[in-house]
């Protein structure tokens, strides 16, 4: 599927009806969502035939993008029932199968690493400091392969240090910097849209599980190589927009 | 049942299932995926879960050599990805705590005193 086509389909999805301020419910726009998943698939092979989890899936944009790019199984998790129901009907509209669970990401305790890749646009932590890092911590425990995540550019050093030092990430790289339009959902926003600089991160997960350990490791090696080769192309693509 | 299998261990223990309504979805068959998952899931839990929702075709025990049988793969596929618990509950065998499932979405949120 072409990038434009993916972006177009994501643009047709229903979004939050009554966004909840305390949960930082702002949609991941089709522009960013399509690029996140497109890069994950085309530069790293982290989507097709994989089990993908969308953390804080909201209305499901990221998870559905993964399904559109051929993920074998997609699970969306969010704390909010209303969003999950919108996400579920979005999946039906696109004729895609996606699974949903209502839960608090912070309390997630999956025993087995069934999930290969986690994609997420966590709450940036504007309401509760560190909310995004809580998500990243759990994501790195759950994913056997990689975690794709968005964080404010202002927190870049902190994200890198914490992921590598405290969360056991094998690598943590910024793939590109993006502009995130946080729409004026809330009264305290003065401008119509608040443009926030965010980084798209790829974290290699340390798969400490016994099964297909060697295989996983060699995949990690390949991924790291791809990164150097393809990053330029991705950035070009982004600049053209 | 993949979802229940995954969700079942979401809190660290396999959950029992209470069924009100099950739906079947047609999903394309992917052998590699099934092979891949076979080593990751708990077969016994899947057999139990499938039985509860009325699907009894899965063998009690399974080993990886069975993945060469097309018939086995199809049953595994059906149980794992085509059967969904739409309404009902997931139940903790130890505490009896119920996690309700509505519109196919299980609510695994814990109360404050459970965290
Ligand atoms: C920035 S939005 C992500 C939007 C989503 N990616 C989309 O495409 O629309 C953050 C999401 O995280 C959810 N959330 C916030 N705190 C959470 C928690 N502790 N556990 C699970 N989900 C949470 C919110 O309900 C919200 O849907």
mmCIF file of C-alpha atoms and ligand atoms in Angstrom:
data_model
loop_
_atom_site.group_PDB
_atom_site.id
_atom_site.type_symbol
_atom_site.label_atom_id
_atom_site.label_comp_id
_atom_site.label_asym_id
_atom_site.label_seq_id
_atom_site.Cartn_x
_atom_site.Cartn_y
_atom_site.Cartn_z
ATOM 1 C CA UNK A 1 0.000 0.000 0.000
ATOM 2 C CA UNK A 2 1.244 3.482 -0.853
ATOM 3 C CA UNK A 3 1.869 6.021 1.881
ATOM 4 C CA UNK A 4 -0.707 8.426 0.467
ATOM 5 C CA UNK A 5 -3.315 5.719 0.282
ATOM 6 C CA UNK A 6 -2.671 4.722 3.897
ATOM 7 C CA UNK A 7 -2.896 8.327 5.016
ATOM 8 C CA UNK A 8 -6.146 8.749 3.125
ATOM 9 C CA UNK A 9 -7.777 5.741 4.755
ATOM 10 C CA UNK A 10 -6.679 6.853 8.217
ATOM 11 C CA UNK A 11 -8.126 10.291 7.523
ATOM 12 C CA UNK A 12 -11.572 8.742 7.189
ATOM 13 C CA UNK A 13 -11.640 7.336 10.732
ATOM 14 C CA UNK A 14 -13.939 8.680 13.429
ATOM 15 C CA UNK A 15 -12.146 10.444 16.263
ATOM 16 C CA UNK A 16 -12.840 11.236 19.943
ATOM 17 C CA UNK A 17 -16.318 12.689 20.429
ATOM 18 C CA UNK A 18 -15.805 14.074 23.905
ATOM 19 C CA UNK A 19 -12.059 14.070 24.456
ATOM 20 C CA UNK A 20 -11.167 13.636 28.107
ATOM 21 C CA UNK A 21 -8.670 16.196 29.202
ATOM 22 C CA UNK A 22 -7.184 14.202 32.063
ATOM 23 C CA UNK A 23 -6.413 11.286 29.709
ATOM 24 C CA UNK A 24 -4.765 13.525 27.106
ATOM 25 C CA UNK A 25 -7.089 12.363 24.381
ATOM 26 C CA UNK A 26 -5.981 13.985 21.164
ATOM 27 C CA UNK A 27 -5.943 11.943 18.000
ATOM 28 C CA UNK A 28 -2.741 10.889 16.296
ATOM 29 C CA UNK A 29 -3.269 12.576 12.938
ATOM 30 C CA UNK A 30 -3.263 10.550 9.723
ATOM 31 C CA UNK A 31 -0.051 12.255 8.600
ATOM 32 C CA UNK A 32 2.002 11.148 11.589
ATOM 33 C CA UNK A 33 0.251 7.803 12.019
ATOM 34 C CA UNK A 34 0.817 6.767 8.410
ATOM 35 C CA UNK A 35 4.510 7.716 8.557
ATOM 36 C CA UNK A 36 5.072 5.940 11.846
ATOM 37 C CA UNK A 37 3.697 2.652 10.559
ATOM 38 C CA UNK A 38 5.142 3.053 7.087
ATOM 39 C CA UNK A 39 8.628 3.500 8.495
ATOM 40 C CA UNK A 40 8.181 0.592 10.903
ATOM 41 C CA UNK A 41 7.251 -1.664 8.014
ATOM 42 C CA UNK A 42 9.404 -0.475 5.152
ATOM 43 C CA UNK A 43 12.610 0.322 6.997
ATOM 44 C CA UNK A 44 12.495 -2.336 9.697
ATOM 45 C CA UNK A 45 9.975 -5.023 8.773
ATOM 46 C CA UNK A 46 8.275 -4.691 12.154
ATOM 47 C CA UNK A 47 4.645 -4.846 10.995
ATOM 48 C CA UNK A 48 3.745 -7.366 8.308
ATOM 49 C CA UNK A 49 2.937 -10.799 9.765
ATOM 50 C CA UNK A 50 3.685 -9.495 13.262
ATOM 51 C CA UNK A 51 1.612 -9.245 16.403
ATOM 52 C CA UNK A 52 1.252 -5.536 17.083
ATOM 53 C CA UNK A 53 -0.097 -3.799 20.183
ATOM 54 C CA UNK A 54 -1.343 -0.195 20.160
ATOM 55 C CA UNK A 55 -0.909 1.307 23.648
ATOM 56 C CA UNK A 56 -3.447 4.013 24.500
ATOM 57 C CA UNK A 57 -5.072 3.295 21.162
ATOM 58 C CA UNK A 58 -7.799 5.904 21.509
ATOM 59 C CA UNK A 59 -9.881 5.618 18.358
ATOM 60 C CA UNK A 60 -7.454 3.114 16.919
ATOM 61 C CA UNK A 61 -5.574 5.017 14.213
ATOM 62 C CA UNK A 62 -2.136 3.476 14.822
ATOM 63 C CA UNK A 63 -3.370 -0.068 15.320
ATOM 64 C CA UNK A 64 -5.584 0.086 12.258
ATOM 65 C CA UNK A 65 -2.691 1.428 10.220
ATOM 66 C CA UNK A 66 -0.727 -1.635 11.330
ATOM 67 C CA UNK A 67 -3.587 -3.885 10.259
ATOM 68 C CA UNK A 68 -3.728 -2.136 6.874
ATOM 69 C CA UNK A 69 -0.023 -2.832 6.413
ATOM 70 C CA UNK A 70 -0.509 -6.533 6.970
ATOM 71 C CA UNK A 71 0.000 -7.080 10.705
ATOM 72 C CA UNK A 72 -1.147 -10.561 11.561
ATOM 73 C CA UNK A 73 -2.900 -9.619 14.759
ATOM 74 C CA UNK A 74 -3.481 -6.225 16.338
ATOM 75 C CA UNK A 75 -4.491 -5.510 19.918
ATOM 76 C CA UNK A 76 -5.587 -2.051 21.012
ATOM 77 C CA UNK A 77 -5.447 -1.139 24.681
ATOM 78 C CA UNK A 78 -6.941 1.912 26.296
ATOM 79 C CA UNK A 79 -8.324 2.909 29.647
ATOM 80 C CA UNK A 80 -11.390 4.562 28.131
ATOM 81 C CA UNK A 81 -14.430 2.564 27.008
ATOM 82 C CA UNK A 82 -15.887 5.281 24.802
ATOM 83 C CA UNK A 83 -12.721 5.483 22.697
ATOM 84 C CA UNK A 84 -12.460 1.714 22.452
ATOM 85 C CA UNK A 85 -15.985 1.515 21.097
ATOM 86 C CA UNK A 86 -15.233 4.131 18.454
ATOM 87 C CA UNK A 87 -12.050 2.239 17.580
ATOM 88 C CA UNK A 88 -13.976 -0.991 17.294
ATOM 89 C CA UNK A 89 -16.474 0.547 14.893
ATOM 90 C CA UNK A 90 -13.610 2.094 12.907
ATOM 91 C CA UNK A 91 -12.223 -1.424 12.516
ATOM 92 C CA UNK A 92 -15.587 -2.697 11.304
ATOM 93 C CA UNK A 93 -15.858 0.163 8.816
ATOM 94 C CA UNK A 94 -12.515 -0.771 7.290
ATOM 95 C CA UNK A 95 -13.347 -4.474 7.424
ATOM 96 C CA UNK A 96 -10.340 -5.130 9.623
ATOM 97 C CA UNK A 97 -9.990 -7.433 12.580
ATOM 98 C CA UNK A 98 -8.563 -5.731 15.632
ATOM 99 C CA UNK A 99 -8.859 -6.817 19.231
ATOM 100 C CA UNK A 100 -9.485 -4.461 22.130
ATOM 101 C CA UNK A 101 -8.897 -4.552 25.853
ATOM 102 C CA UNK A 102 -9.786 -1.954 28.411
ATOM 103 C CA UNK A 103 -6.972 -1.661 30.897
ATOM 104 C CA UNK A 104 -4.553 0.673 32.562
ATOM 105 C CA UNK A 105 -1.268 0.334 30.708
ATOM 106 C CA UNK A 106 0.620 0.943 33.933
ATOM 107 C CA UNK A 107 -0.783 -2.258 35.448
ATOM 108 C CA UNK A 108 -0.314 -4.494 32.466
ATOM 109 C CA UNK A 109 1.391 -7.762 33.293
ATOM 110 C CA UNK A 110 1.696 -9.964 30.276
ATOM 111 C CA UNK A 111 3.651 -13.082 31.013
ATOM 112 C CA UNK A 112 4.616 -14.131 27.537
ATOM 113 C CA UNK A 113 6.092 -12.012 24.832
ATOM 114 C CA UNK A 114 3.326 -12.690 22.349
ATOM 115 C CA UNK A 115 3.555 -9.136 21.063
ATOM 116 C CA UNK A 116 6.330 -8.391 18.563
ATOM 117 C CA UNK A 117 5.898 -4.673 18.113
ATOM 118 C CA UNK A 118 4.296 -1.933 20.202
ATOM 119 C CA UNK A 119 3.175 1.272 18.494
ATOM 120 C CA UNK A 120 1.978 4.167 20.582
ATOM 121 C CA UNK A 121 1.265 7.822 20.962
ATOM 122 C CA UNK A 122 1.325 7.967 24.740
ATOM 123 C CA UNK A 123 -0.074 10.858 26.732
ATOM 124 C CA UNK A 124 2.787 13.340 26.506
ATOM 125 C CA UNK A 125 2.654 13.884 30.218
ATOM 126 C CA UNK A 126 1.262 17.393 30.126
ATOM 127 C CA UNK A 127 -1.338 16.380 32.714
ATOM 128 C CA UNK A 128 0.672 13.925 34.740
ATOM 129 C CA UNK A 129 4.404 14.197 34.442
ATOM 130 C CA UNK A 130 6.086 11.050 33.211
ATOM 131 C CA UNK A 131 2.936 9.473 31.779
ATOM 132 C CA UNK A 132 4.728 8.830 28.486
ATOM 133 C CA UNK A 133 7.641 7.169 30.251
ATOM 134 C CA UNK A 134 5.295 4.833 32.131
ATOM 135 C CA UNK A 135 3.971 3.680 28.768
ATOM 136 C CA UNK A 136 7.481 3.216 27.394
ATOM 137 C CA UNK A 137 8.542 1.198 30.413
ATOM 138 C CA UNK A 138 5.696 -1.284 29.985
ATOM 139 C CA UNK A 139 5.999 -1.340 26.190
ATOM 140 C CA UNK A 140 9.634 -2.399 26.404
ATOM 141 C CA UNK A 141 8.660 -5.232 28.706
ATOM 142 C CA UNK A 142 5.882 -6.454 26.436
ATOM 143 C CA UNK A 143 7.462 -6.170 22.980
ATOM 144 C CA UNK A 144 9.844 -8.876 21.824
ATOM 145 C CA UNK A 145 11.082 -6.767 18.942
ATOM 146 C CA UNK A 146 10.561 -3.035 18.857
ATOM 147 C CA UNK A 147 8.649 -0.113 20.302
ATOM 148 C CA UNK A 148 7.650 2.888 18.179
ATOM 149 C CA UNK A 149 6.687 5.875 20.217
ATOM 150 C CA UNK A 150 6.182 9.628 20.096
ATOM 151 C CA UNK A 151 7.665 11.902 22.739
ATOM 152 C CA UNK A 152 8.092 15.642 22.976
ATOM 153 C CA UNK A 153 11.362 16.749 21.426
ATOM 154 C CA UNK A 154 12.153 18.755 24.550
ATOM 155 C CA UNK A 155 12.500 15.485 26.473
ATOM 156 C CA UNK A 156 14.868 13.805 23.988
ATOM 157 C CA UNK A 157 17.875 13.340 26.269
ATOM 158 C CA UNK A 158 15.751 12.116 29.114
ATOM 159 C CA UNK A 159 13.962 9.546 26.935
ATOM 160 C CA UNK A 160 17.204 8.180 25.573
ATOM 161 C CA UNK A 161 18.941 7.943 28.915
ATOM 162 C CA UNK A 162 16.004 6.353 30.671
ATOM 163 C CA UNK A 163 15.255 3.842 27.911
ATOM 164 C CA UNK A 164 18.835 2.612 27.748
ATOM 165 C CA UNK A 165 19.781 2.803 31.384
ATOM 166 C CA UNK A 166 16.593 1.944 33.228
ATOM 167 C CA UNK A 167 14.291 0.166 30.777
ATOM 168 C CA UNK A 168 16.764 -2.253 29.186
ATOM 169 C CA UNK A 169 16.289 -1.040 25.637
ATOM 170 C CA UNK A 170 18.965 -2.419 23.317
ATOM 171 C CA UNK A 171 18.914 0.788 21.327
ATOM 172 C CA UNK A 172 16.874 3.975 21.335
ATOM 173 C CA UNK A 173 16.963 6.110 18.212
ATOM 174 C CA UNK A 174 15.071 9.146 17.031
ATOM 175 C CA UNK A 175 13.929 8.365 13.486
ATOM 176 C CA UNK A 176 12.624 11.831 12.745
ATOM 177 C CA UNK A 177 11.178 14.969 14.216
ATOM 178 C CA UNK A 178 7.565 15.786 13.469
ATOM 179 C CA UNK A 179 5.086 18.544 14.148
ATOM 180 C CA UNK A 180 2.155 17.383 16.205
ATOM 181 C CA UNK A 181 -0.990 19.486 15.978
ATOM 182 C CA UNK A 182 -2.717 19.281 19.285
ATOM 183 C CA UNK A 183 -6.113 20.673 18.341
ATOM 184 C CA UNK A 184 -7.802 23.190 20.542
ATOM 185 C CA UNK A 185 -9.871 20.682 22.409
ATOM 186 C CA UNK A 186 -9.531 22.342 25.710
ATOM 187 C CA UNK A 187 -10.509 25.768 26.861
ATOM 188 C CA UNK A 188 -7.124 26.601 28.300
ATOM 189 C CA UNK A 189 -5.590 26.410 24.843
ATOM 190 C CA UNK A 190 -5.538 29.948 23.534
ATOM 191 C CA UNK A 191 -4.608 29.274 19.958
ATOM 192 C CA UNK A 192 -6.669 27.172 17.622
ATOM 193 C CA UNK A 193 -3.974 24.595 17.269
ATOM 194 C CA UNK A 194 -0.899 24.091 19.338
ATOM 195 C CA UNK A 195 2.000 22.904 17.287
ATOM 196 C CA UNK A 196 4.302 20.688 19.316
ATOM 197 C CA UNK A 197 7.614 19.259 18.157
ATOM 198 C CA UNK A 198 7.688 15.518 18.752
ATOM 199 C CA UNK A 199 10.258 12.813 18.054
ATOM 200 C CA UNK A 200 9.444 9.494 16.531
ATOM 201 C CA UNK A 201 11.474 6.892 18.423
ATOM 202 C CA UNK A 202 12.355 3.325 17.692
ATOM 203 C CA UNK A 203 13.481 1.310 20.669
ATOM 204 C CA UNK A 204 14.916 -2.128 20.193
ATOM 205 C CA UNK A 205 13.547 -4.417 22.807
ATOM 206 C CA UNK A 206 15.718 -6.822 24.744
ATOM 207 C CA UNK A 207 14.012 -10.134 24.167
ATOM 208 C CA UNK A 208 15.212 -12.048 27.170
ATOM 209 C CA UNK A 209 12.888 -14.922 26.507
ATOM 210 C CA UNK A 210 14.246 -18.327 25.738
ATOM 211 C CA UNK A 211 12.350 -19.062 22.520
ATOM 212 C CA UNK A 212 13.803 -18.064 19.161
ATOM 213 C CA UNK A 213 16.398 -16.062 20.962
ATOM 214 C CA UNK A 214 19.079 -16.405 18.320
ATOM 215 C CA UNK A 215 16.701 -15.641 15.513
ATOM 216 C CA UNK A 216 15.520 -12.545 17.278
ATOM 217 C CA UNK A 217 19.041 -11.353 17.826
ATOM 218 C CA UNK A 218 19.966 -11.683 14.171
ATOM 219 C CA UNK A 219 16.848 -9.737 13.232
ATOM 220 C CA UNK A 220 17.932 -6.989 15.543
ATOM 221 C CA UNK A 221 21.250 -6.862 13.736
ATOM 222 C CA UNK A 222 19.557 -6.476 10.378
ATOM 223 C CA UNK A 223 17.270 -3.795 11.717
ATOM 224 C CA UNK A 224 20.190 -1.728 12.865
ATOM 225 C CA UNK A 225 21.728 -1.870 9.408
ATOM 226 C CA UNK A 226 18.507 -0.881 7.670
ATOM 227 C CA UNK A 227 18.273 2.098 9.855
ATOM 228 C CA UNK A 228 21.384 3.724 8.430
ATOM 229 C CA UNK A 229 20.422 3.016 4.871
ATOM 230 C CA UNK A 230 16.806 4.004 4.952
ATOM 231 C CA UNK A 231 16.661 6.816 7.364
ATOM 232 C CA UNK A 232 17.822 9.272 4.733
ATOM 233 C CA UNK A 233 15.049 8.222 2.401
ATOM 234 C CA UNK A 234 12.440 8.600 5.102
ATOM 235 C CA UNK A 235 13.628 12.040 5.997
ATOM 236 C CA UNK A 236 13.528 13.093 2.351
ATOM 237 C CA UNK A 237 9.995 11.873 2.143
ATOM 238 C CA UNK A 238 9.058 13.860 5.202
ATOM 239 C CA UNK A 239 10.696 17.037 4.005
ATOM 240 C CA UNK A 240 8.796 16.985 0.741
ATOM 241 C CA UNK A 241 5.458 17.154 2.542
ATOM 242 C CA UNK B 1 -9.753 -17.148 21.378
ATOM 243 C CA UNK B 2 -6.349 -15.574 20.969
ATOM 244 C CA UNK B 3 -7.680 -12.497 22.651
ATOM 245 C CA UNK B 4 -8.894 -14.345 25.714
ATOM 246 C CA UNK B 5 -5.707 -16.312 25.769
ATOM 247 C CA UNK B 6 -3.705 -13.134 25.775
ATOM 248 C CA UNK B 7 -6.094 -11.242 27.971
ATOM 249 C CA UNK B 8 -6.343 -14.262 30.194
ATOM 250 C CA UNK B 9 -2.799 -13.823 31.285
ATOM 251 C CA UNK B 10 -2.939 -10.055 31.290
ATOM 252 C CA UNK B 11 -2.843 -10.042 35.043
ATOM 253 C CA UNK B 12 -0.466 -12.892 35.463
ATOM 254 C CA UNK B 13 -2.808 -15.865 35.679
ATOM 255 C CA UNK B 14 -5.017 -17.764 33.234
ATOM 256 C CA UNK B 15 -8.644 -16.751 33.459
ATOM 257 C CA UNK B 16 -11.805 -18.765 33.100
ATOM 258 C CA UNK B 17 -14.499 -17.715 30.686
ATOM 259 C CA UNK B 18 -18.179 -17.084 31.214
ATOM 260 C CA UNK B 19 -20.078 -17.033 27.976
ATOM 261 C CA UNK B 20 -23.152 -15.085 27.047
ATOM 262 C CA UNK B 21 -22.467 -14.653 23.381
ATOM 263 C CA UNK B 22 -19.754 -15.806 21.004
ATOM 264 C CA UNK B 23 -19.255 -14.505 17.484
ATOM 265 C CA UNK B 24 -17.380 -16.068 14.622
ATOM 266 C CA UNK B 25 -15.309 -13.973 12.276
ATOM 267 C CA UNK B 26 -13.815 -15.206 9.037
ATOM 268 C CA UNK B 27 -10.082 -14.586 9.089
ATOM 269 C CA UNK B 28 -7.482 -15.537 6.487
ATOM 270 C CA UNK B 29 -5.344 -18.496 7.345
ATOM 271 C CA UNK B 30 -1.640 -17.861 7.979
ATOM 272 C CA UNK B 31 0.491 -20.899 8.661
ATOM 273 C CA UNK B 32 3.663 -19.075 9.672
ATOM 274 C CA UNK B 33 1.772 -17.060 12.213
ATOM 275 C CA UNK B 34 0.254 -20.184 13.743
ATOM 276 C CA UNK B 35 3.627 -21.899 13.937
ATOM 277 C CA UNK B 36 5.099 -18.849 15.532
ATOM 278 C CA UNK B 37 2.351 -18.570 18.099
ATOM 279 C CA UNK B 38 2.230 -22.234 18.898
ATOM 280 C CA UNK B 39 5.440 -22.011 20.892
ATOM 281 C CA UNK B 40 4.265 -18.940 22.762
ATOM 282 C CA UNK B 41 0.828 -19.864 23.971
ATOM 283 C CA UNK B 42 -0.311 -22.232 26.643
ATOM 284 C CA UNK B 43 -2.021 -25.011 24.800
ATOM 285 C CA UNK B 44 -3.993 -26.200 27.811
ATOM 286 C CA UNK B 45 -5.439 -22.762 28.371
ATOM 287 C CA UNK B 46 -6.535 -22.566 24.751
ATOM 288 C CA UNK B 47 -8.175 -25.986 24.896
ATOM 289 C CA UNK B 48 -9.999 -25.022 28.086
ATOM 290 C CA UNK B 49 -11.118 -21.686 26.704
ATOM 291 C CA UNK B 50 -12.334 -23.190 23.445
ATOM 292 C CA UNK B 51 -14.262 -25.861 25.278
ATOM 293 C CA UNK B 52 -16.010 -23.330 27.451
ATOM 294 C CA UNK B 53 -17.280 -21.500 24.431
ATOM 295 C CA UNK B 54 -18.436 -24.715 22.825
ATOM 296 C CA UNK B 55 -15.619 -25.660 20.465
ATOM 297 C CA UNK B 56 -14.384 -29.141 21.310
ATOM 298 C CA UNK B 57 -12.309 -30.103 18.270
ATOM 299 C CA UNK B 58 -8.881 -29.323 19.720
ATOM 300 C CA UNK B 59 -6.819 -32.268 20.976
ATOM 301 C CA UNK B 60 -6.030 -32.357 24.680
ATOM 302 C CA UNK B 61 -2.304 -32.319 24.082
ATOM 303 C CA UNK B 62 -0.358 -30.911 21.200
ATOM 304 C CA UNK B 63 3.255 -30.950 20.116
ATOM 305 C CA UNK B 64 5.019 -29.125 17.372
ATOM 306 C CA UNK B 65 5.077 -32.111 15.003
ATOM 307 C CA UNK B 66 1.306 -31.742 14.718
ATOM 308 C CA UNK B 67 1.819 -28.439 12.945
ATOM 309 C CA UNK B 68 2.517 -30.446 9.812
ATOM 310 C CA UNK B 69 -1.093 -31.534 9.688
ATOM 311 C CA UNK B 70 -3.342 -29.234 7.740
ATOM 312 C CA UNK B 71 -6.362 -30.408 9.653
ATOM 313 C CA UNK B 72 -4.729 -29.554 12.959
ATOM 314 C CA UNK B 73 -3.686 -26.124 11.717
ATOM 315 C CA UNK B 74 -7.210 -25.303 10.595
ATOM 316 C CA UNK B 75 -8.695 -26.210 13.947
ATOM 317 C CA UNK B 76 -6.002 -24.259 15.741
ATOM 318 C CA UNK B 77 -6.666 -21.275 13.467
ATOM 319 C CA UNK B 78 -10.398 -21.448 14.046
ATOM 320 C CA UNK B 79 -10.116 -21.632 17.817
ATOM 321 C CA UNK B 80 -7.407 -19.028 18.047
ATOM 322 C CA UNK B 81 -8.479 -16.270 15.704
ATOM 323 C CA UNK B 82 -12.017 -16.851 14.471
ATOM 324 C CA UNK B 83 -13.913 -17.309 17.713
ATOM 325 C CA UNK B 84 -14.544 -14.210 19.800
ATOM 326 C CA UNK B 85 -16.177 -13.772 23.144
ATOM 327 C CA UNK B 86 -18.622 -10.948 22.452
ATOM 328 C CA UNK B 87 -20.540 -10.829 25.738
ATOM 329 C CA UNK B 88 -19.682 -12.523 29.015
ATOM 330 C CA UNK B 89 -16.858 -12.377 31.487
ATOM 331 C CA UNK B 90 -13.329 -13.482 32.228
ATOM 332 C CA UNK B 91 -13.069 -14.861 35.733
ATOM 333 C CA UNK B 92 -10.078 -15.206 38.014
ATOM 334 C CA UNK B 93 -9.983 -18.796 39.238
ATOM 335 C CA UNK B 94 -8.435 -17.824 42.553
ATOM 336 C CA UNK B 95 -10.419 -14.831 43.691
ATOM 337 C CA UNK B 96 -13.554 -15.278 41.617
ATOM 338 C CA UNK B 97 -13.125 -11.694 40.451
ATOM 339 C CA UNK B 98 -15.006 -11.108 37.206
ATOM 340 C CA UNK B 99 -13.818 -8.985 34.330
ATOM 341 C CA UNK B 100 -16.882 -8.227 32.225
ATOM 342 C CA UNK B 101 -16.777 -8.430 28.429
ATOM 343 C CA UNK B 102 -19.104 -6.095 26.545
ATOM 344 C CA UNK B 103 -19.234 -5.615 22.803
ATOM 345 C CA UNK B 104 -16.214 -7.864 22.557
ATOM 346 C CA UNK B 105 -14.103 -5.618 24.805
ATOM 347 C CA UNK B 106 -13.001 -7.081 28.129
ATOM 348 C CA UNK B 107 -12.668 -4.636 30.968
ATOM 349 C CA UNK B 108 -9.465 -5.561 32.758
ATOM 350 C CA UNK B 109 -9.307 -2.381 34.823
ATOM 351 C CA UNK B 110 -8.451 -3.097 38.420
ATOM 352 C CA UNK B 111 -10.012 -1.394 41.391
ATOM 353 C CA UNK B 112 -7.730 0.764 43.428
ATOM 354 C CA UNK B 113 -7.324 -1.829 46.160
ATOM 355 C CA UNK B 114 -6.346 -4.460 43.612
ATOM 356 C CA UNK B 115 -3.384 -2.667 42.101
HETATM 357 C C1 LIG C 1 -2.584 10.968 22.740
HETATM 358 S S1 LIG C 1 -3.890 9.838 22.893
HETATM 359 C C2 LIG C 1 -3.514 8.599 21.681
HETATM 360 C C3 LIG C 1 -4.442 8.651 20.511
HETATM 361 C C4 LIG C 1 -4.417 7.473 19.583
HETATM 362 N N1 LIG C 1 -3.098 6.995 19.263
HETATM 363 C C5 LIG C 1 -5.160 7.836 18.318
HETATM 364 O O1 LIG C 1 -4.745 7.404 17.262
HETATM 365 O O2 LIG C 1 -6.156 8.522 18.383
HETATM 366 C C6 LIG C 1 -3.535 8.988 24.433
HETATM 367 C C7 LIG C 1 -4.482 7.832 24.755
HETATM 368 O O3 LIG C 1 -4.032 7.163 25.922
HETATM 369 C C8 LIG C 1 -5.143 6.787 26.722
HETATM 370 N N2 LIG C 1 -4.650 6.657 28.100
HETATM 371 C C9 LIG C 1 -4.254 7.631 28.948
HETATM 372 N N3 LIG C 1 -3.802 7.102 30.104
HETATM 373 C C10 LIG C 1 -3.901 5.754 29.968
HETATM 374 C C11 LIG C 1 -3.574 4.641 30.828
HETATM 375 N N4 LIG C 1 -3.054 4.824 32.045
HETATM 376 N N5 LIG C 1 -3.794 3.385 30.373
HETATM 377 C C12 LIG C 1 -4.309 3.181 29.132
HETATM 378 N N6 LIG C 1 -4.635 4.189 28.289
HETATM 379 C C13 LIG C 1 -4.435 5.453 28.709
HETATM 380 C C14 LIG C 1 -6.141 7.879 26.505
HETATM 381 O O4 LIG C 1 -7.459 7.445 26.760
HETATM 382 C C15 LIG C 1 -5.903 8.256 25.042
HETATM 383 O O5 LIG C 1 -6.780 7.543 24.191
#
